């Protein structure tokens, strides 16, 4: 399974984003993974249609006793297996994404086109010996546009010292993306797959709201996340005294 196949959890509580990595590891190792292992082992043992025929058998059993109870229990079982498995898969994927975004984690590479349509990798910029801020934004995002002057100020002040920014656009229309970069005076590298909230990079790093940032160190490891405004300026002043 490729990184592009990772799914974001649409409505999972935001509080999980603030949990320590050790907590996320415990949940994954002791709850999510064991359940998934048992579930998939059962499906593999029974064959591709195993779970389906179990549901049919239960439905028929209850149907013989009472039609209403049979239908209710059968439908509940089918939905429970489908929905429950889907939710746990998504939670597991989201936990993995948060671990990839944790401070100290090595960057996870991906490929998307720049504004000229040329494929670019994150590794073209990150892990090359300089600090790199990956900025997730979109032309239609009001808070992103409001924050852009701060990002631009940081770029103009610290780029001569080696600092780099890579913008990841959550736009779906290339024209809107290009127009916004001109209006906002964005001159640093840009990447996008034009998939809006289905952006591959957003899924890899568990980005569920924008603007969002990830600061990578010279070695490609994450130094900080969600730096904006004065926090971004202060961090860069510490790095480049």
PDB file of C-alpha atoms in Angstrom:
ATOM      1  CA  UNK A   1       0.000   0.000   0.000  1.00  0.00           C
ATOM      2  CA  UNK A   2       1.442   3.355  -1.028  1.00  0.00           C
ATOM      3  CA  UNK A   3       1.471   6.560   1.008  1.00  0.00           C
ATOM      4  CA  UNK A   4      -1.055   7.967  -1.482  1.00  0.00           C
ATOM      5  CA  UNK A   5      -3.591   5.401  -0.273  1.00  0.00           C
ATOM      6  CA  UNK A   6      -3.590   6.755   3.277  1.00  0.00           C
ATOM      7  CA  UNK A   7      -6.983   8.114   4.321  1.00  0.00           C
ATOM      8  CA  UNK A   8      -7.631  11.020   6.678  1.00  0.00           C
ATOM      9  CA  UNK A   9     -10.230  10.585   9.416  1.00  0.00           C
ATOM     10  CA  UNK A  10     -12.894  13.223   8.605  1.00  0.00           C
ATOM     11  CA  UNK A  11     -14.387  13.782  12.039  1.00  0.00           C
ATOM     12  CA  UNK A  12     -11.939  12.220  14.511  1.00  0.00           C
ATOM     13  CA  UNK A  13     -11.585  14.445  17.633  1.00  0.00           C
ATOM     14  CA  UNK A  14      -8.851  17.030  17.267  1.00  0.00           C
ATOM     15  CA  UNK A  15      -7.679  16.339  20.830  1.00  0.00           C
ATOM     16  CA  UNK A  16      -5.796  13.249  19.634  1.00  0.00           C
ATOM     17  CA  UNK A  17      -3.405  15.527  17.771  1.00  0.00           C
ATOM     18  CA  UNK A  18      -2.039  16.726  21.123  1.00  0.00           C
ATOM     19  CA  UNK A  19      -1.427  13.270  22.529  1.00  0.00           C
ATOM     20  CA  UNK A  20       2.120  12.116  23.168  1.00  0.00           C
ATOM     21  CA  UNK A  21       3.599   9.682  20.642  1.00  0.00           C
ATOM     22  CA  UNK A  22       3.934   7.058  23.385  1.00  0.00           C
ATOM     23  CA  UNK A  23       0.148   7.206  23.937  1.00  0.00           C
ATOM     24  CA  UNK A  24      -0.500   6.826  20.229  1.00  0.00           C
ATOM     25  CA  UNK A  25       1.893   3.866  20.090  1.00  0.00           C
ATOM     26  CA  UNK A  26       0.117   2.191  23.027  1.00  0.00           C
ATOM     27  CA  UNK A  27      -3.319   2.608  21.423  1.00  0.00           C
ATOM     28  CA  UNK A  28      -2.059   1.275  18.131  1.00  0.00           C
ATOM     29  CA  UNK A  29      -0.149  -1.673  19.621  1.00  0.00           C
ATOM     30  CA  UNK A  30      -2.711  -2.745  22.247  1.00  0.00           C
ATOM     31  CA  UNK A  31      -6.088  -1.911  20.697  1.00  0.00           C
ATOM     32  CA  UNK A  32      -6.118  -1.157  16.995  1.00  0.00           C
ATOM     33  CA  UNK A  33      -3.523  -3.618  15.689  1.00  0.00           C
ATOM     34  CA  UNK A  34      -4.689  -6.642  17.716  1.00  0.00           C
ATOM     35  CA  UNK A  35      -8.294  -6.146  16.561  1.00  0.00           C
ATOM     36  CA  UNK A  36      -7.252  -5.759  12.942  1.00  0.00           C
ATOM     37  CA  UNK A  37      -4.998  -8.823  13.157  1.00  0.00           C
ATOM     38  CA  UNK A  38      -7.825 -10.969  14.526  1.00  0.00           C
ATOM     39  CA  UNK A  39     -10.329  -9.596  12.016  1.00  0.00           C
ATOM     40  CA  UNK A  40      -8.119 -10.114   8.969  1.00  0.00           C
ATOM     41  CA  UNK A  41      -6.987 -13.530  10.190  1.00  0.00           C
ATOM     42  CA  UNK A  42     -10.647 -14.540  10.411  1.00  0.00           C
ATOM     43  CA  UNK A  43     -11.384 -13.243   6.919  1.00  0.00           C
ATOM     44  CA  UNK A  44      -8.311 -14.980   5.506  1.00  0.00           C
ATOM     45  CA  UNK A  45      -9.212 -18.261   7.207  1.00  0.00           C
ATOM     46  CA  UNK A  46     -12.802 -18.193   6.001  1.00  0.00           C
ATOM     47  CA  UNK A  47     -12.037 -16.911   2.517  1.00  0.00           C
ATOM     48  CA  UNK A  48     -13.084 -13.742   0.730  1.00  0.00           C
ATOM     49  CA  UNK A  49     -16.760 -14.376   1.338  1.00  0.00           C
ATOM     50  CA  UNK A  50     -16.409 -15.709   4.864  1.00  0.00           C
ATOM     51  CA  UNK A  51     -17.716 -12.704   6.762  1.00  0.00           C
ATOM     52  CA  UNK A  52     -20.576 -12.299   4.304  1.00  0.00           C
ATOM     53  CA  UNK A  53     -21.782 -15.882   4.785  1.00  0.00           C
ATOM     54  CA  UNK A  54     -21.510 -15.569   8.557  1.00  0.00           C
ATOM     55  CA  UNK A  55     -23.838 -12.581   8.342  1.00  0.00           C
ATOM     56  CA  UNK A  56     -26.234 -14.512   6.088  1.00  0.00           C
ATOM     57  CA  UNK A  57     -26.270 -17.463   8.494  1.00  0.00           C
ATOM     58  CA  UNK A  58     -27.021 -15.237  11.474  1.00  0.00           C
ATOM     59  CA  UNK A  59     -29.744 -13.492   9.522  1.00  0.00           C
ATOM     60  CA  UNK A  60     -31.383 -16.793   8.589  1.00  0.00           C
ATOM     61  CA  UNK A  61     -31.142 -18.061  12.172  1.00  0.00           C
ATOM     62  CA  UNK A  62     -32.932 -15.060  13.635  1.00  0.00           C
ATOM     63  CA  UNK A  63     -35.337 -14.850  10.715  1.00  0.00           C
ATOM     64  CA  UNK A  64     -36.711 -18.303  11.574  1.00  0.00           C
ATOM     65  CA  UNK A  65     -37.682 -17.128  15.075  1.00  0.00           C
ATOM     66  CA  UNK A  66     -38.999 -13.705  14.342  1.00  0.00           C
ATOM     67  CA  UNK A  67     -38.843 -11.775  11.099  1.00  0.00           C
ATOM     68  CA  UNK A  68     -38.382  -8.394  12.740  1.00  0.00           C
ATOM     69  CA  UNK A  69     -35.623  -9.576  15.061  1.00  0.00           C
ATOM     70  CA  UNK A  70     -33.901 -11.446  12.250  1.00  0.00           C
ATOM     71  CA  UNK A  71     -33.743  -8.456   9.956  1.00  0.00           C
ATOM     72  CA  UNK A  72     -32.657  -6.143  12.756  1.00  0.00           C
ATOM     73  CA  UNK A  73     -29.890  -8.414  14.049  1.00  0.00           C
ATOM     74  CA  UNK A  74     -28.681  -9.318  10.580  1.00  0.00           C
ATOM     75  CA  UNK A  75     -28.467  -5.751   9.379  1.00  0.00           C
ATOM     76  CA  UNK A  76     -26.844  -4.666  12.636  1.00  0.00           C
ATOM     77  CA  UNK A  77     -24.199  -7.371  12.324  1.00  0.00           C
ATOM     78  CA  UNK A  78     -23.357  -6.518   8.734  1.00  0.00           C
ATOM     79  CA  UNK A  79     -23.199  -2.793   9.420  1.00  0.00           C
ATOM     80  CA  UNK A  80     -21.233  -3.345  12.609  1.00  0.00           C
ATOM     81  CA  UNK A  81     -18.572  -5.384  10.841  1.00  0.00           C
ATOM     82  CA  UNK A  82     -18.301  -2.978   7.921  1.00  0.00           C
ATOM     83  CA  UNK A  83     -18.422   0.290   9.855  1.00  0.00           C
ATOM     84  CA  UNK A  84     -16.405  -0.921  12.815  1.00  0.00           C
ATOM     85  CA  UNK A  85     -13.615  -2.260  10.629  1.00  0.00           C
ATOM     86  CA  UNK A  86     -13.594   0.917   8.520  1.00  0.00           C
ATOM     87  CA  UNK A  87     -13.378   3.207  11.537  1.00  0.00           C
ATOM     88  CA  UNK A  88     -10.517   1.248  13.083  1.00  0.00           C
ATOM     89  CA  UNK A  89      -8.646   1.279   9.787  1.00  0.00           C
ATOM     90  CA  UNK A  90      -9.036   5.038   9.555  1.00  0.00           C
ATOM     91  CA  UNK A  91      -8.014   5.565  13.168  1.00  0.00           C
ATOM     92  CA  UNK A  92      -4.944   3.418  12.612  1.00  0.00           C
ATOM     93  CA  UNK A  93      -4.040   5.392   9.470  1.00  0.00           C
ATOM     94  CA  UNK A  94      -4.506   8.678  11.313  1.00  0.00           C
ATOM     95  CA  UNK A  95      -2.318   7.557  14.209  1.00  0.00           C
ATOM     96  CA  UNK A  96       0.367   6.589  11.712  1.00  0.00           C
ATOM     97  CA  UNK A  97       0.085  10.039  10.096  1.00  0.00           C
ATOM     98  CA  UNK A  98       0.444  11.791  13.462  1.00  0.00           C
ATOM     99  CA  UNK A  99       3.552   9.722  14.202  1.00  0.00           C
ATOM    100  CA  UNK A 100       5.014  10.814  10.872  1.00  0.00           C
ATOM    101  CA  UNK A 101       4.383  14.434  11.940  1.00  0.00           C
ATOM    102  CA  UNK A 102       5.845  14.072  15.434  1.00  0.00           C
ATOM    103  CA  UNK A 103       8.890  16.126  16.436  1.00  0.00           C
ATOM    104  CA  UNK A 104      11.998  14.051  15.826  1.00  0.00           C
ATOM    105  CA  UNK A 105      10.466  11.947  13.051  1.00  0.00           C
ATOM    106  CA  UNK A 106      12.340  11.660   9.765  1.00  0.00           C
ATOM    107  CA  UNK A 107      10.503  13.177   6.808  1.00  0.00           C
ATOM    108  CA  UNK A 108       8.277  10.973   4.659  1.00  0.00           C
ATOM    109  CA  UNK A 109       8.793  11.657   0.977  1.00  0.00           C
ATOM    110  CA  UNK A 110       6.106  12.286  -1.634  1.00  0.00           C
ATOM    111  CA  UNK A 111       5.913  13.551  -5.210  1.00  0.00           C
ATOM    112  CA  UNK A 112       3.674  16.265  -6.628  1.00  0.00           C
ATOM    113  CA  UNK A 113       3.867  18.739  -9.504  1.00  0.00           C
ATOM    114  CA  UNK A 114       5.166  22.271  -9.224  1.00  0.00           C
ATOM    115  CA  UNK A 115       3.376  25.189 -10.868  1.00  0.00           C
ATOM    116  CA  UNK A 116       5.021  24.381 -14.212  1.00  0.00           C
ATOM    117  CA  UNK A 117       3.714  20.810 -14.096  1.00  0.00           C
ATOM    118  CA  UNK A 118       7.120  19.297 -13.322  1.00  0.00           C
ATOM    119  CA  UNK A 119       7.109  16.442 -10.772  1.00  0.00           C
ATOM    120  CA  UNK A 120       8.954  17.397  -7.599  1.00  0.00           C
ATOM    121  CA  UNK A 121       9.791  15.382  -4.503  1.00  0.00           C
ATOM    122  CA  UNK A 122       9.855  16.678  -0.955  1.00  0.00           C
ATOM    123  CA  UNK A 123      13.356  15.221  -0.792  1.00  0.00           C
ATOM    124  CA  UNK A 124      14.405  17.722  -3.472  1.00  0.00           C
ATOM    125  CA  UNK A 125      14.294  20.297  -0.673  1.00  0.00           C
ATOM    126  CA  UNK A 126      14.265  18.545   2.700  1.00  0.00           C
ATOM    127  CA  UNK A 127      17.318  16.850   4.198  1.00  0.00           C
ATOM    128  CA  UNK A 128      19.777  18.853   2.126  1.00  0.00           C
ATOM    129  CA  UNK A 129      21.498  20.588   5.022  1.00  0.00           C
ATOM    130  CA  UNK A 130      19.153  23.545   5.571  1.00  0.00           C
ATOM    131  CA  UNK A 131      16.006  24.242   7.572  1.00  0.00           C
ATOM    132  CA  UNK A 132      12.851  23.897   5.466  1.00  0.00           C
ATOM    133  CA  UNK A 133       9.344  25.028   6.385  1.00  0.00           C
ATOM    134  CA  UNK A 134       6.572  23.101   4.627  1.00  0.00           C
ATOM    135  CA  UNK A 135       3.536  25.360   4.516  1.00  0.00           C
ATOM    136  CA  UNK A 136       0.109  23.789   3.867  1.00  0.00           C
ATOM    137  CA  UNK A 137      -2.286  26.391   2.482  1.00  0.00           C
ATOM    138  CA  UNK A 138      -4.882  27.142  -0.225  1.00  0.00           C
ATOM    139  CA  UNK A 139      -5.989  30.152  -2.251  1.00  0.00           C
ATOM    140  CA  UNK A 140      -9.544  29.839  -0.877  1.00  0.00           C
ATOM    141  CA  UNK A 141      -8.391  29.703   2.773  1.00  0.00           C
ATOM    142  CA  UNK A 142      -8.909  33.068   4.498  1.00  0.00           C
ATOM    143  CA  UNK A 143      -6.672  32.314   7.514  1.00  0.00           C
ATOM    144  CA  UNK A 144      -3.948  31.100   5.121  1.00  0.00           C
ATOM    145  CA  UNK A 145      -4.011  34.381   3.209  1.00  0.00           C
ATOM    146  CA  UNK A 146      -4.004  36.346   6.470  1.00  0.00           C
ATOM    147  CA  UNK A 147      -0.939  34.447   7.683  1.00  0.00           C
ATOM    148  CA  UNK A 148       0.979  34.743   4.392  1.00  0.00           C
ATOM    149  CA  UNK A 149       2.565  38.165   5.162  1.00  0.00           C
ATOM    150  CA  UNK A 150       4.231  36.570   8.211  1.00  0.00           C
ATOM    151  CA  UNK A 151       5.499  33.690   6.113  1.00  0.00           C
ATOM    152  CA  UNK A 152       6.743  36.089   3.445  1.00  0.00           C
ATOM    153  CA  UNK A 153       8.541  38.194   6.057  1.00  0.00           C
ATOM    154  CA  UNK A 154      10.281  35.099   7.424  1.00  0.00           C
ATOM    155  CA  UNK A 155      11.315  34.020   3.940  1.00  0.00           C
ATOM    156  CA  UNK A 156      12.742  37.396   2.985  1.00  0.00           C
ATOM    157  CA  UNK A 157      14.626  37.719   6.276  1.00  0.00           C
ATOM    158  CA  UNK A 158      16.090  34.221   6.608  1.00  0.00           C
ATOM    159  CA  UNK A 159      16.287  32.834   3.059  1.00  0.00           C
ATOM    160  CA  UNK A 160      19.658  34.537   2.495  1.00  0.00           C
ATOM    161  CA  UNK A 161      20.923  32.487   5.478  1.00  0.00           C
ATOM    162  CA  UNK A 162      19.793  29.185   3.940  1.00  0.00           C
ATOM    163  CA  UNK A 163      16.197  28.968   5.129  1.00  0.00           C
ATOM    164  CA  UNK A 164      13.739  27.537   2.583  1.00  0.00           C
ATOM    165  CA  UNK A 165       9.965  27.278   2.337  1.00  0.00           C
ATOM    166  CA  UNK A 166       7.963  24.792   0.286  1.00  0.00           C
ATOM    167  CA  UNK A 167       4.268  25.538  -0.164  1.00  0.00           C
ATOM    168  CA  UNK A 168       1.810  22.661  -0.427  1.00  0.00           C
ATOM    169  CA  UNK A 169      -1.445  23.899  -1.930  1.00  0.00           C
ATOM    170  CA  UNK A 170      -4.806  22.325  -1.116  1.00  0.00           C
ATOM    171  CA  UNK A 171      -6.299  23.917  -4.210  1.00  0.00           C
ATOM    172  CA  UNK A 172      -8.292  22.037  -6.841  1.00  0.00           C
ATOM    173  CA  UNK A 173      -7.956  24.643  -9.598  1.00  0.00           C
ATOM    174  CA  UNK A 174      -4.533  25.492 -10.972  1.00  0.00           C
ATOM    175  CA  UNK A 175      -5.589  28.968 -12.115  1.00  0.00           C
ATOM    176  CA  UNK A 176      -6.739  29.930  -8.609  1.00  0.00           C
ATOM    177  CA  UNK A 177      -3.497  28.587  -7.145  1.00  0.00           C
ATOM    178  CA  UNK A 178      -1.350  30.544  -9.599  1.00  0.00           C
ATOM    179  CA  UNK A 179      -3.374  33.731  -9.187  1.00  0.00           C
ATOM    180  CA  UNK A 180      -3.068  33.585  -5.396  1.00  0.00           C
ATOM    181  CA  UNK A 181       0.714  33.163  -5.483  1.00  0.00           C
ATOM    182  CA  UNK A 182       0.957  36.302  -7.624  1.00  0.00           C
ATOM    183  CA  UNK A 183      -1.426  38.299  -5.441  1.00  0.00           C
ATOM    184  CA  UNK A 184       0.317  37.283  -2.219  1.00  0.00           C
ATOM    185  CA  UNK A 185       3.847  37.720  -3.535  1.00  0.00           C
ATOM    186  CA  UNK A 186       4.820  34.086  -2.998  1.00  0.00           C
ATOM    187  CA  UNK A 187       8.203  33.393  -4.574  1.00  0.00           C
ATOM    188  CA  UNK A 188       9.248  30.173  -2.842  1.00  0.00           C
ATOM    189  CA  UNK A 189       8.753  26.669  -4.350  1.00  0.00           C
ATOM    190  CA  UNK A 190       5.210  25.381  -4.649  1.00  0.00           C
ATOM    191  CA  UNK A 191       3.759  21.887  -5.037  1.00  0.00           C
ATOM    192  CA  UNK A 192       0.226  20.521  -5.423  1.00  0.00           C
ATOM    193  CA  UNK A 193      -1.666  17.536  -6.779  1.00  0.00           C
ATOM    194  CA  UNK A 194      -4.787  19.738  -7.115  1.00  0.00           C
ATOM    195  CA  UNK A 195      -6.864  17.311  -5.049  1.00  0.00           C
ATOM    196  CA  UNK A 196      -7.982  19.800  -2.388  1.00  0.00           C
ATOM    197  CA  UNK A 197      -8.616  17.934   0.910  1.00  0.00           C
ATOM    198  CA  UNK A 198      -7.589  14.653  -0.733  1.00  0.00           C
ATOM    199  CA  UNK A 199      -4.062  16.014  -1.078  1.00  0.00           C
ATOM    200  CA  UNK A 200      -1.541  13.182  -0.755  1.00  0.00           C
ATOM    201  CA  UNK A 201       0.844  15.212   1.382  1.00  0.00           C
ATOM    202  CA  UNK A 202      -1.990  16.202   3.707  1.00  0.00           C
ATOM    203  CA  UNK A 203      -2.943  12.568   4.195  1.00  0.00           C
ATOM    204  CA  UNK A 204       0.642  11.490   4.844  1.00  0.00           C
ATOM    205  CA  UNK A 205       1.106  14.070   7.597  1.00  0.00           C
ATOM    206  CA  UNK A 206      -2.430  14.033   9.016  1.00  0.00           C
ATOM    207  CA  UNK A 207      -3.241  17.625   8.042  1.00  0.00           C
ATOM    208  CA  UNK A 208      -6.893  18.262   8.901  1.00  0.00           C
ATOM    209  CA  UNK A 209      -6.911  22.049   9.005  1.00  0.00           C
ATOM    210  CA  UNK A 210      -4.980  24.806   7.283  1.00  0.00           C
ATOM    211  CA  UNK A 211      -2.855  26.819   7.545  1.00  0.00           C
ATOM    212  CA  UNK A 212      -0.463  24.248   8.942  1.00  0.00           C
ATOM    213  CA  UNK A 213       3.318  24.074   8.941  1.00  0.00           C
ATOM    214  CA  UNK A 214       6.082  21.562   9.553  1.00  0.00           C
ATOM    215  CA  UNK A 215       9.649  22.725  10.131  1.00  0.00           C
ATOM    216  CA  UNK A 216      12.304  20.222   9.070  1.00  0.00           C
ATOM    217  CA  UNK A 217      15.900  20.393  10.249  1.00  0.00           C
ATOM    218  CA  UNK A 218      19.049  20.061   8.116  1.00  0.00           C
ATOM    219  CA  UNK A 219      19.019  16.280   8.632  1.00  0.00           C
ATOM    220  CA  UNK A 220      15.408  15.929   7.455  1.00  0.00           C
ATOM    221  CA  UNK A 221      13.926  15.389  10.910  1.00  0.00           C
ATOM    222  CA  UNK A 222      10.955  17.401  12.177  1.00  0.00           C
ATOM    223  CA  UNK A 223      11.951  20.238  14.493  1.00  0.00           C
ATOM    224  CA  UNK A 224       8.552  21.852  15.130  1.00  0.00           C
ATOM    225  CA  UNK A 225       4.988  21.932  13.832  1.00  0.00           C
ATOM    226  CA  UNK A 226       2.276  24.551  13.389  1.00  0.00           C
ATOM    227  CA  UNK A 227       4.569  27.547  13.803  1.00  0.00           C
ATOM    228  CA  UNK A 228       2.860  30.785  12.801  1.00  0.00           C
ATOM    229  CA  UNK A 229       3.232  34.521  13.361  1.00  0.00           C
ATOM    230  CA  UNK A 230       5.485  35.442  16.263  1.00  0.00           C
ATOM    231  CA  UNK A 231       6.178  31.795  17.083  1.00  0.00           C
ATOM    232  CA  UNK A 232       7.657  31.232  13.628  1.00  0.00           C
ATOM    233  CA  UNK A 233       9.710  34.422  13.840  1.00  0.00           C
ATOM    234  CA  UNK A 234      11.037  33.548  17.294  1.00  0.00           C
ATOM    235  CA  UNK A 235      12.005  30.010  16.261  1.00  0.00           C
ATOM    236  CA  UNK A 236      13.883  31.214  13.200  1.00  0.00           C
ATOM    237  CA  UNK A 237      15.694  33.858  15.240  1.00  0.00           C
ATOM    238  CA  UNK A 238      16.891  31.061  17.541  1.00  0.00           C
ATOM    239  CA  UNK A 239      18.116  29.073  14.551  1.00  0.00           C
ATOM    240  CA  UNK A 240      19.685  32.018  12.746  1.00  0.00           C
ATOM    241  CA  UNK A 241      20.941  34.392  15.518  1.00  0.00           C
TER     242      UNK A 241
END
